PDB file of C-alpha atoms in Angstrom:
ATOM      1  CA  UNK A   1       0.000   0.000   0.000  1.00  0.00           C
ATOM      2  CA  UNK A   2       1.480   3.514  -1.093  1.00  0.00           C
ATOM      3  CA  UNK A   3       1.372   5.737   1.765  1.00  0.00           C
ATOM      4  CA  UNK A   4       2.737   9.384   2.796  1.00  0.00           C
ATOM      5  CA  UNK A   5       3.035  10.658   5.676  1.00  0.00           C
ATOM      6  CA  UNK A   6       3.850  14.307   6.624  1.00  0.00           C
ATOM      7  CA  UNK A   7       5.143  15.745   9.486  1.00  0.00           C
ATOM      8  CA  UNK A   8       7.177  19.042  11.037  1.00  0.00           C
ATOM      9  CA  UNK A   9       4.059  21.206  11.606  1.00  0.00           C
ATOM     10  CA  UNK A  10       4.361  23.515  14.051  1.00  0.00           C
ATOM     11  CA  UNK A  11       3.173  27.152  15.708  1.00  0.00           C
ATOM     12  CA  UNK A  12       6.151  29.537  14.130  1.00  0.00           C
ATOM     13  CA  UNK A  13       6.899  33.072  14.384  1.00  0.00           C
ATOM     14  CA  UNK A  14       6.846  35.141  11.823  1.00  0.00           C
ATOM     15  CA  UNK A  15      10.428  34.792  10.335  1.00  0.00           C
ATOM     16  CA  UNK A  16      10.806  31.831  11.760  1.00  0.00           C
ATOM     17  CA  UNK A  17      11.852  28.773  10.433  1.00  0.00           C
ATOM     18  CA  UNK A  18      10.747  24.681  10.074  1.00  0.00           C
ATOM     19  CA  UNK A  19      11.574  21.629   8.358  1.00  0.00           C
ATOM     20  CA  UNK A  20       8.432  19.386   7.148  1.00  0.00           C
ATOM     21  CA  UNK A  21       9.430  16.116   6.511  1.00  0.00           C
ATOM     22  CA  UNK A  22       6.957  13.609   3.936  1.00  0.00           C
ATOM     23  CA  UNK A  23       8.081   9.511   5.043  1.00  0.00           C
ATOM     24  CA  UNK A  24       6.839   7.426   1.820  1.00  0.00           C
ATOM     25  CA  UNK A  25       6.393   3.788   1.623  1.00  0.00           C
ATOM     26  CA  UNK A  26       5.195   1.136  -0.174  1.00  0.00           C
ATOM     27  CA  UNK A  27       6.487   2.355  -3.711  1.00  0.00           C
ATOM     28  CA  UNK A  28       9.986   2.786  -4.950  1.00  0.00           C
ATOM     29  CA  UNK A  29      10.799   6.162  -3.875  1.00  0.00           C
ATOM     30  CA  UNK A  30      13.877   7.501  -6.092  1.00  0.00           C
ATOM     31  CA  UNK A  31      11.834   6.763  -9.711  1.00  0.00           C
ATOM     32  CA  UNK A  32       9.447   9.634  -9.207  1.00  0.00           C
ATOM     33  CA  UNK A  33       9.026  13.132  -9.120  1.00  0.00           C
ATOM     34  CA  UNK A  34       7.767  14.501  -5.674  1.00  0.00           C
ATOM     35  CA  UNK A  35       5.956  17.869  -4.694  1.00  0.00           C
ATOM     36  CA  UNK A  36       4.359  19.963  -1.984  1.00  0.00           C
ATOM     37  CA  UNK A  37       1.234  21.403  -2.023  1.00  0.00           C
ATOM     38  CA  UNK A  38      -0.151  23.656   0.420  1.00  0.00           C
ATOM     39  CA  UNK A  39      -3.748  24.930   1.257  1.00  0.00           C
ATOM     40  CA  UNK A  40      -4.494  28.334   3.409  1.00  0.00           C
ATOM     41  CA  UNK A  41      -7.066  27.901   5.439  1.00  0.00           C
ATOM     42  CA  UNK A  42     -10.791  28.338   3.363  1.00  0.00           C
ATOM     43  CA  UNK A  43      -8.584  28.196   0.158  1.00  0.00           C
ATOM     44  CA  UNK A  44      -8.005  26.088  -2.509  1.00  0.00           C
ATOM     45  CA  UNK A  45      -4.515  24.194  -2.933  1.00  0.00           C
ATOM     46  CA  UNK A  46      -1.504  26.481  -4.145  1.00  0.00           C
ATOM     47  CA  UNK A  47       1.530  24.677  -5.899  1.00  0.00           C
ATOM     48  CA  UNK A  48       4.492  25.047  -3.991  1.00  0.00           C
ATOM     49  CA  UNK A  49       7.419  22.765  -5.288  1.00  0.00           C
ATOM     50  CA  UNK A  50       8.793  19.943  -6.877  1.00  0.00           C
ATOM     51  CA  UNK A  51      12.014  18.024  -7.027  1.00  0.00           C
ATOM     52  CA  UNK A  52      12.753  15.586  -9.696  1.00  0.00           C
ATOM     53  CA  UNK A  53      14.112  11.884  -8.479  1.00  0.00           C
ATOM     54  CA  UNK A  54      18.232  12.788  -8.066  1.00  0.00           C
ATOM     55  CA  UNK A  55      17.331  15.843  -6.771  1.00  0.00           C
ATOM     56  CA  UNK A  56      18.939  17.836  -9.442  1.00  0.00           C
ATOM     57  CA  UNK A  57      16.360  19.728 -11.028  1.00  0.00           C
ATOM     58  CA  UNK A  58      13.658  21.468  -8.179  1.00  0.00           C
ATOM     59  CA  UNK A  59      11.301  24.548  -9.084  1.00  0.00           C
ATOM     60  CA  UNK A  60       9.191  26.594  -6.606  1.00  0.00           C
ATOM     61  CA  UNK A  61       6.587  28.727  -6.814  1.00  0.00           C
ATOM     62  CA  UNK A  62       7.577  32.562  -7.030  1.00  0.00           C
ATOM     63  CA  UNK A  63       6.175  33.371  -3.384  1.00  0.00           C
ATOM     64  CA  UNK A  64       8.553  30.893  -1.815  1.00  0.00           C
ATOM     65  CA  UNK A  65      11.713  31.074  -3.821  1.00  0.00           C
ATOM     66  CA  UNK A  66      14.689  32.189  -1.916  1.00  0.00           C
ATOM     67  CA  UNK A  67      13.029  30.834   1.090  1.00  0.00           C
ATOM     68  CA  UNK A  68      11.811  27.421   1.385  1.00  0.00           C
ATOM     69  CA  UNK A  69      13.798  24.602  -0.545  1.00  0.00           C
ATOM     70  CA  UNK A  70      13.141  21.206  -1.268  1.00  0.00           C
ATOM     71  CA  UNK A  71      15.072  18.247  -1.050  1.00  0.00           C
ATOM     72  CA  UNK A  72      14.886  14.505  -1.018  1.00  0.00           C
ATOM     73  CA  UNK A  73      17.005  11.367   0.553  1.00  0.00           C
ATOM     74  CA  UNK A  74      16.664   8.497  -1.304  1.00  0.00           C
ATOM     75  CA  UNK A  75      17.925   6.478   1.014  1.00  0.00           C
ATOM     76  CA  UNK A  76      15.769   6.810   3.587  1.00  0.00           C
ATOM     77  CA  UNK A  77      12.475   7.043   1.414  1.00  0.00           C
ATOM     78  CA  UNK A  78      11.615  10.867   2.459  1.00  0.00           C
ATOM     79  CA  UNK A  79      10.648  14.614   1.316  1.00  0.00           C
ATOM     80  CA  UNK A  80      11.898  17.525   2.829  1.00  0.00           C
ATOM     81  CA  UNK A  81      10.599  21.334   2.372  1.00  0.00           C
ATOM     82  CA  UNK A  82      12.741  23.522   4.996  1.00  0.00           C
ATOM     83  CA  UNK A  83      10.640  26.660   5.376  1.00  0.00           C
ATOM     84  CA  UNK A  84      12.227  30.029   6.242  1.00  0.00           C
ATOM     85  CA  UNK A  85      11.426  33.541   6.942  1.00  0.00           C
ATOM     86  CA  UNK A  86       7.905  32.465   7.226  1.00  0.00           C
ATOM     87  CA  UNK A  87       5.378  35.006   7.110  1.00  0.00           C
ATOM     88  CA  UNK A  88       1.964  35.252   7.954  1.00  0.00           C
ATOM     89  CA  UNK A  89       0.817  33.892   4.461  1.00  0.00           C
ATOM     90  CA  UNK A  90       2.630  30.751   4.802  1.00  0.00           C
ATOM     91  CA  UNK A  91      -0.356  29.455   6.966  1.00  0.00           C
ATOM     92  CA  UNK A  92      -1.511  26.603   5.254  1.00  0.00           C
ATOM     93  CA  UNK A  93      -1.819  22.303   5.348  1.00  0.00           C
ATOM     94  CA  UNK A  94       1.012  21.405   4.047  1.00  0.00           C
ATOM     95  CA  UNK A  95       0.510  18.125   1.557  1.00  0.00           C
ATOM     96  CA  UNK A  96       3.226  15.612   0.122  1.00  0.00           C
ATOM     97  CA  UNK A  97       2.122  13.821  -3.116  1.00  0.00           C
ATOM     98  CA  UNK A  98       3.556  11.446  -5.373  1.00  0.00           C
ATOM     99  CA  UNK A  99       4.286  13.443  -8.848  1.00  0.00           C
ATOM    100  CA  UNK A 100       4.911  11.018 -11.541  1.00  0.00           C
ATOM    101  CA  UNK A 101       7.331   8.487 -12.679  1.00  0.00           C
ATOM    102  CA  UNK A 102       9.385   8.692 -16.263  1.00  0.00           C
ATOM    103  CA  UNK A 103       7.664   5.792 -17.677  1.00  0.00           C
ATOM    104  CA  UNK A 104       3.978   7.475 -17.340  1.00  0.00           C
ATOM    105  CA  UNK A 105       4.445  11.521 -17.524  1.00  0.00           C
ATOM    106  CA  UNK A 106       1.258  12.209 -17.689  1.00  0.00           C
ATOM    107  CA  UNK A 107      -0.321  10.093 -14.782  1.00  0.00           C
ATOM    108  CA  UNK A 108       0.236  12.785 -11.916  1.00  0.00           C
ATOM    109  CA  UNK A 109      -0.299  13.750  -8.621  1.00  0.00           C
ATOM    110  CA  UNK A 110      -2.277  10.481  -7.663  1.00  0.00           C
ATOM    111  CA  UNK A 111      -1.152   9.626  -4.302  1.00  0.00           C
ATOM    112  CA  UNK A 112      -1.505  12.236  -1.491  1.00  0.00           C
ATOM    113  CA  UNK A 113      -0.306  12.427   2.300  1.00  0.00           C
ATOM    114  CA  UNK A 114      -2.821  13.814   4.657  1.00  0.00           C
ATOM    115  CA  UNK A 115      -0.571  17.037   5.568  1.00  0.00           C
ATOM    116  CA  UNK A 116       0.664  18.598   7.984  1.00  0.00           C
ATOM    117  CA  UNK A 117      -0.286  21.931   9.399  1.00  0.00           C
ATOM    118  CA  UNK A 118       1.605  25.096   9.811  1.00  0.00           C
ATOM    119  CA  UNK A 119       0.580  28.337  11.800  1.00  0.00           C
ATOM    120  CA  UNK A 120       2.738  31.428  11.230  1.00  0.00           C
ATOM    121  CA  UNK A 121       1.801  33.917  13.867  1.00  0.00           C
ATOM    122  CA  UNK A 122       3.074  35.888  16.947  1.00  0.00           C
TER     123      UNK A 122
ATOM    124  CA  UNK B   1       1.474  31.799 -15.309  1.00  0.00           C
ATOM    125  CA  UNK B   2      -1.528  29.905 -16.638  1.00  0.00           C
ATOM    126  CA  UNK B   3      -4.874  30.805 -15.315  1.00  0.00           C
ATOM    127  CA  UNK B   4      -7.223  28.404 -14.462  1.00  0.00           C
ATOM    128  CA  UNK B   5     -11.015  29.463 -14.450  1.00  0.00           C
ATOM    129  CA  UNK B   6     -13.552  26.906 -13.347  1.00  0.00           C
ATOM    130  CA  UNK B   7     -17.554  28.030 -13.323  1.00  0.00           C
ATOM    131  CA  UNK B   8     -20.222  27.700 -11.566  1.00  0.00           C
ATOM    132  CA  UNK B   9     -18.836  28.292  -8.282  1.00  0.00           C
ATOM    133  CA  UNK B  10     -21.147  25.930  -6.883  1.00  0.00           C
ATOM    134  CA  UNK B  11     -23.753  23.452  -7.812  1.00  0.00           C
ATOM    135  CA  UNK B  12     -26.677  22.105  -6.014  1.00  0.00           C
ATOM    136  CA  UNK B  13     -27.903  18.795  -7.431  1.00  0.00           C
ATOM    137  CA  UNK B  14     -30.472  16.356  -6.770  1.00  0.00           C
ATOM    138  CA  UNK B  15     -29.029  12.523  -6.550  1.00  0.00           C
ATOM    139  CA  UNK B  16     -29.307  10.958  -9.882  1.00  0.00           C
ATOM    140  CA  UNK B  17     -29.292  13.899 -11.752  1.00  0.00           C
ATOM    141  CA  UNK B  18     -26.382  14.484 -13.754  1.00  0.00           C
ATOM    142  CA  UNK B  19     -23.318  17.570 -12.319  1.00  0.00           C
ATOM    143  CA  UNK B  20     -21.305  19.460 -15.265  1.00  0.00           C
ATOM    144  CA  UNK B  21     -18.109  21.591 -14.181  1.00  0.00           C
ATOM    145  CA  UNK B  22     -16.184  23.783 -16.386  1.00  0.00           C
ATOM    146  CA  UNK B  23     -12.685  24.805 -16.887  1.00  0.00           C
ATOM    147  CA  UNK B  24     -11.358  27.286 -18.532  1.00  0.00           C
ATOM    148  CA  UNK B  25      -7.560  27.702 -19.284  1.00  0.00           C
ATOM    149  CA  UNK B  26      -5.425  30.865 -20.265  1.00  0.00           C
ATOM    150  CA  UNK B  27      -3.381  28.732 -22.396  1.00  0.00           C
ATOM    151  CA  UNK B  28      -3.267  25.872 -24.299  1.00  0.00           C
ATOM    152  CA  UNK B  29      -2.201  22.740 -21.827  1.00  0.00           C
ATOM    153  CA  UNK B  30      -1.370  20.344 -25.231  1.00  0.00           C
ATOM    154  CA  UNK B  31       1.799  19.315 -24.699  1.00  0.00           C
ATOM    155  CA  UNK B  32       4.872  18.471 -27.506  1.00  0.00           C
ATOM    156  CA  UNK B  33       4.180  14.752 -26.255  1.00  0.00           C
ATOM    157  CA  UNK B  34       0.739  15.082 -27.492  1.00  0.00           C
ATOM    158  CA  UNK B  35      -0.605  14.758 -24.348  1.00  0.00           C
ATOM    159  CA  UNK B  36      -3.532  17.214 -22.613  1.00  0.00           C
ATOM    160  CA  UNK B  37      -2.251  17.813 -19.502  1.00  0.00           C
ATOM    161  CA  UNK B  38      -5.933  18.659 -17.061  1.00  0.00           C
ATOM    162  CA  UNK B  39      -6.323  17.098 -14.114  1.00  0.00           C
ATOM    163  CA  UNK B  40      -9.551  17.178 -11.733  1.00  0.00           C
ATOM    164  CA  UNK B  41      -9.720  16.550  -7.923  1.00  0.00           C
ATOM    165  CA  UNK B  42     -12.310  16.386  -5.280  1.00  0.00           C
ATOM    166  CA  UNK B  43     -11.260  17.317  -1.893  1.00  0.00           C
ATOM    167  CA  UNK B  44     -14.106  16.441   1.107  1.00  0.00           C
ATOM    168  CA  UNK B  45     -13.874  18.612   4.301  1.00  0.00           C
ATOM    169  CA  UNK B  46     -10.558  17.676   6.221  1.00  0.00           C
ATOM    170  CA  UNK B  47      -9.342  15.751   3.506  1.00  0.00           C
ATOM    171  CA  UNK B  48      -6.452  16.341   0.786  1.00  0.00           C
ATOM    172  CA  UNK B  49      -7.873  16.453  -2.291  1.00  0.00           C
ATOM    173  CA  UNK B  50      -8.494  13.138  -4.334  1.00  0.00           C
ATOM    174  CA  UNK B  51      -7.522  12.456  -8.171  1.00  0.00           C
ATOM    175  CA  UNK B  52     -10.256  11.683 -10.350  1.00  0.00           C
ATOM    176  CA  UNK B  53      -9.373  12.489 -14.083  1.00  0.00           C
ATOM    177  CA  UNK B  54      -5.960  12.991 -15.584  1.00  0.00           C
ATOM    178  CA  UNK B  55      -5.014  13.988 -18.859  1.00  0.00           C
ATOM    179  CA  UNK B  56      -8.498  15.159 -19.780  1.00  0.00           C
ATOM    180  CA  UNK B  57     -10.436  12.384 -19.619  1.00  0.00           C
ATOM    181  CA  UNK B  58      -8.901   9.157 -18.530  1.00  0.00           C
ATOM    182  CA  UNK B  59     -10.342   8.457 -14.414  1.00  0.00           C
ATOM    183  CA  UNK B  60      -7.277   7.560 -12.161  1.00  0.00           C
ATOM    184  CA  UNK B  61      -7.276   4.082 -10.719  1.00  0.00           C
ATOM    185  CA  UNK B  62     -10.605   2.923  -8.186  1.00  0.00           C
ATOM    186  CA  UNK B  63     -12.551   6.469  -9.583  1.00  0.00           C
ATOM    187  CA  UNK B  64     -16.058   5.618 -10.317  1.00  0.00           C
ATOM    188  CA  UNK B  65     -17.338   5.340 -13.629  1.00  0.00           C
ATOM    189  CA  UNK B  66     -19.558   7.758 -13.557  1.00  0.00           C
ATOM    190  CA  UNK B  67     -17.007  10.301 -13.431  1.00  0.00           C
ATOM    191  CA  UNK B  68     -15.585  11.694 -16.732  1.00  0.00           C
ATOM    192  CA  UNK B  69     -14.056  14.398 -18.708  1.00  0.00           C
ATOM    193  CA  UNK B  70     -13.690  15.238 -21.730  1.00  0.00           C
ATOM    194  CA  UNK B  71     -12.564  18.618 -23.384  1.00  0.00           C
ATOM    195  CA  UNK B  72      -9.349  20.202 -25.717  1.00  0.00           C
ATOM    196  CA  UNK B  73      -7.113  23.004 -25.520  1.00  0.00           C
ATOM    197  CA  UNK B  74      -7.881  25.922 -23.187  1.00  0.00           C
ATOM    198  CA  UNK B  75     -11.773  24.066 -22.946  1.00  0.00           C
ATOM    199  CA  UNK B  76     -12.665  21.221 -20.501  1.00  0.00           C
ATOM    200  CA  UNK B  77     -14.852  19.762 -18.712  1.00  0.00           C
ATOM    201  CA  UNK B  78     -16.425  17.238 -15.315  1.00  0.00           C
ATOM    202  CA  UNK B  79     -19.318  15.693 -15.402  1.00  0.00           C
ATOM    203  CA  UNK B  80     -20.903  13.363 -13.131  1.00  0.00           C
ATOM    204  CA  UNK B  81     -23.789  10.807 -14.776  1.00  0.00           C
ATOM    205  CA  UNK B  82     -25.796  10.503 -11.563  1.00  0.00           C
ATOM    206  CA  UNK B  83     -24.714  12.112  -8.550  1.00  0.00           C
ATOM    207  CA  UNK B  84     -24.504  10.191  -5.405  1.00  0.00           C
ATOM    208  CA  UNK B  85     -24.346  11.762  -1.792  1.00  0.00           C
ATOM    209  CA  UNK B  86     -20.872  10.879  -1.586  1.00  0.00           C
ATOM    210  CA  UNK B  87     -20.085  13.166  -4.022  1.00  0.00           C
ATOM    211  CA  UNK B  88     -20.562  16.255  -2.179  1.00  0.00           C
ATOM    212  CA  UNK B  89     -17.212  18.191  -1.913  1.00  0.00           C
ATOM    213  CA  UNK B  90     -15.291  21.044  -4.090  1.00  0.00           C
ATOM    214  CA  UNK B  91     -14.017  20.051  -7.182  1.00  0.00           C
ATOM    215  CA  UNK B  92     -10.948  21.657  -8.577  1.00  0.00           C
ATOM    216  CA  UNK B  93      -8.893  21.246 -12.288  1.00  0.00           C
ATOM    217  CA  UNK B  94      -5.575  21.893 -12.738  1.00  0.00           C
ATOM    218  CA  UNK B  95      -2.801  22.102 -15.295  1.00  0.00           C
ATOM    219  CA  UNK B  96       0.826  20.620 -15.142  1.00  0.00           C
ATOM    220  CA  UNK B  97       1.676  21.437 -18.425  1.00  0.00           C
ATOM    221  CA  UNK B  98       4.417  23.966 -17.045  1.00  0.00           C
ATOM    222  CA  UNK B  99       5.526  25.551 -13.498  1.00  0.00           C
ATOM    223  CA  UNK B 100       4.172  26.748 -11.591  1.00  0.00           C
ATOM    224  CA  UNK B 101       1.339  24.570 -11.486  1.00  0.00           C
ATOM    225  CA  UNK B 102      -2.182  26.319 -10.831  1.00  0.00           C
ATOM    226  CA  UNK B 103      -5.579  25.006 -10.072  1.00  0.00           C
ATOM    227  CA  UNK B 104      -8.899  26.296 -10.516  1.00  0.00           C
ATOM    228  CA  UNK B 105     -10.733  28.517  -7.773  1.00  0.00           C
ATOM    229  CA  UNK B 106     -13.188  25.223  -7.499  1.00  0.00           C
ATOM    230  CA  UNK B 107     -16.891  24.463  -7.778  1.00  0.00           C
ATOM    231  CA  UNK B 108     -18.646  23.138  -4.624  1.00  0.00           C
ATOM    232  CA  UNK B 109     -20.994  20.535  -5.225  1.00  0.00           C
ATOM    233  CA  UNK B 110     -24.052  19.744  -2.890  1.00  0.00           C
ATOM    234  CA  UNK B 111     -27.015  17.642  -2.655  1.00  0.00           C
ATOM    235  CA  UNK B 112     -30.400  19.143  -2.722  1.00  0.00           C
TER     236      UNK B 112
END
């Protein structure tokens, strides 16, 4: 069974900083493409990165470049988004979710964690 | 970026009936692989959202068939053959033709 499981979600103030952490099983990890998604709270889900399997090639969305990153450790089957100078507007659920594999581009996003939540606020 | 416009916002439907979502796109989402690349989700309260359709029109794996899409270009859309209770949720497209990704503002669906 494919699972993901988020975690790292924390109260934060504002410049603060975390590290989320997405712990993936039951597939084999290092073939696909992985990416966060985040939701504010009464909004709809906002792209925020994605990594491609050797970690070479990431892209972010423009509200969070220079300050979050993501990364990945084969190894150990896990996502990482380290989050910092958070403001206000980075209070959302963060989600992990499977991105897609070489072999089928175009069969995306079909596996989801059940997030994680971070508050940014004083 | 590419905008994603979905309409209605929401939808109030009696079971059985049949649910039609639209979604507009800024851009064309046809890929150089020839591929279409739309996705819908439903997301229930306190839930991350679930994949129903990808490219278009084909349902992800265990989606019910009563689910489809169909649509080209900047043009798509959901439809449901006969809404069941379970159904009830907001229902969102989105493109991954090129970063950043973007999703629709969503349609919420309810039963009457």
């Amino acid at each position: 069974e494919v699972q993901l499981v988020e975690s790292g979600g924390d109260v934060v103030q504002p410049a603060g900083s975390l590290r989320l952490s997405c712990a993936v099983s039951g597939f084999t990890f290092g073939d696909y493409w992985m990416t966060w998604v985040r939701q504010a709270p009464g909004k709809g889900p906002e792209w925020v990165a994605t990594i491609n399997p050797d970690g070479s090639e990431r892209y972010y969305v423009d509200s969070v470049k220079g300050r979050f990153t993501i990364s990945r450790d084969n190894a150990k089957n896990s996502l990482y988004l380290q989050l910092n100078s958070l403001r206000a507007e980075d209070t959302a659920d963060y989600y992990c979710a499977r991105y897609f594999r070489a072999e089928t581009p175009y069969y995306r996003l079909d596996c989801w964690g059940q997030g994680t939540l971070v508050t940014v606020s004083s | 970026d590419i905008v994603m416009t979905q309409t209605p916002l929401s939808l109030s439907v009696t079971p059985g009936q049949p649910a039609s979502i639209s979604c507009k796109s800024s851009q064309s989402l046809l890929f150089g692989d020839g591929k279409t690349y739309l996705y819908w989700f439903l997301q229930k309260p306190g839930q991350p959202p679930q994949p129903l359709i990808y490219a278009v029109s084909s349902r992800f794996s265990g989606v019910p068939n009563r689910f489809s899409g169909s649509g080209s270009g900047t043009d798509f859309t959901l439809i449901i053959s006969r809404v069941e209770a379970e159904d009830v949720g907001i229902y969102y497209c989105m493109q991954s033709v090129q970063f950043p990704l973007t999703f629709g503002g969503g349609t919420k669906v309810e039963i009457k």
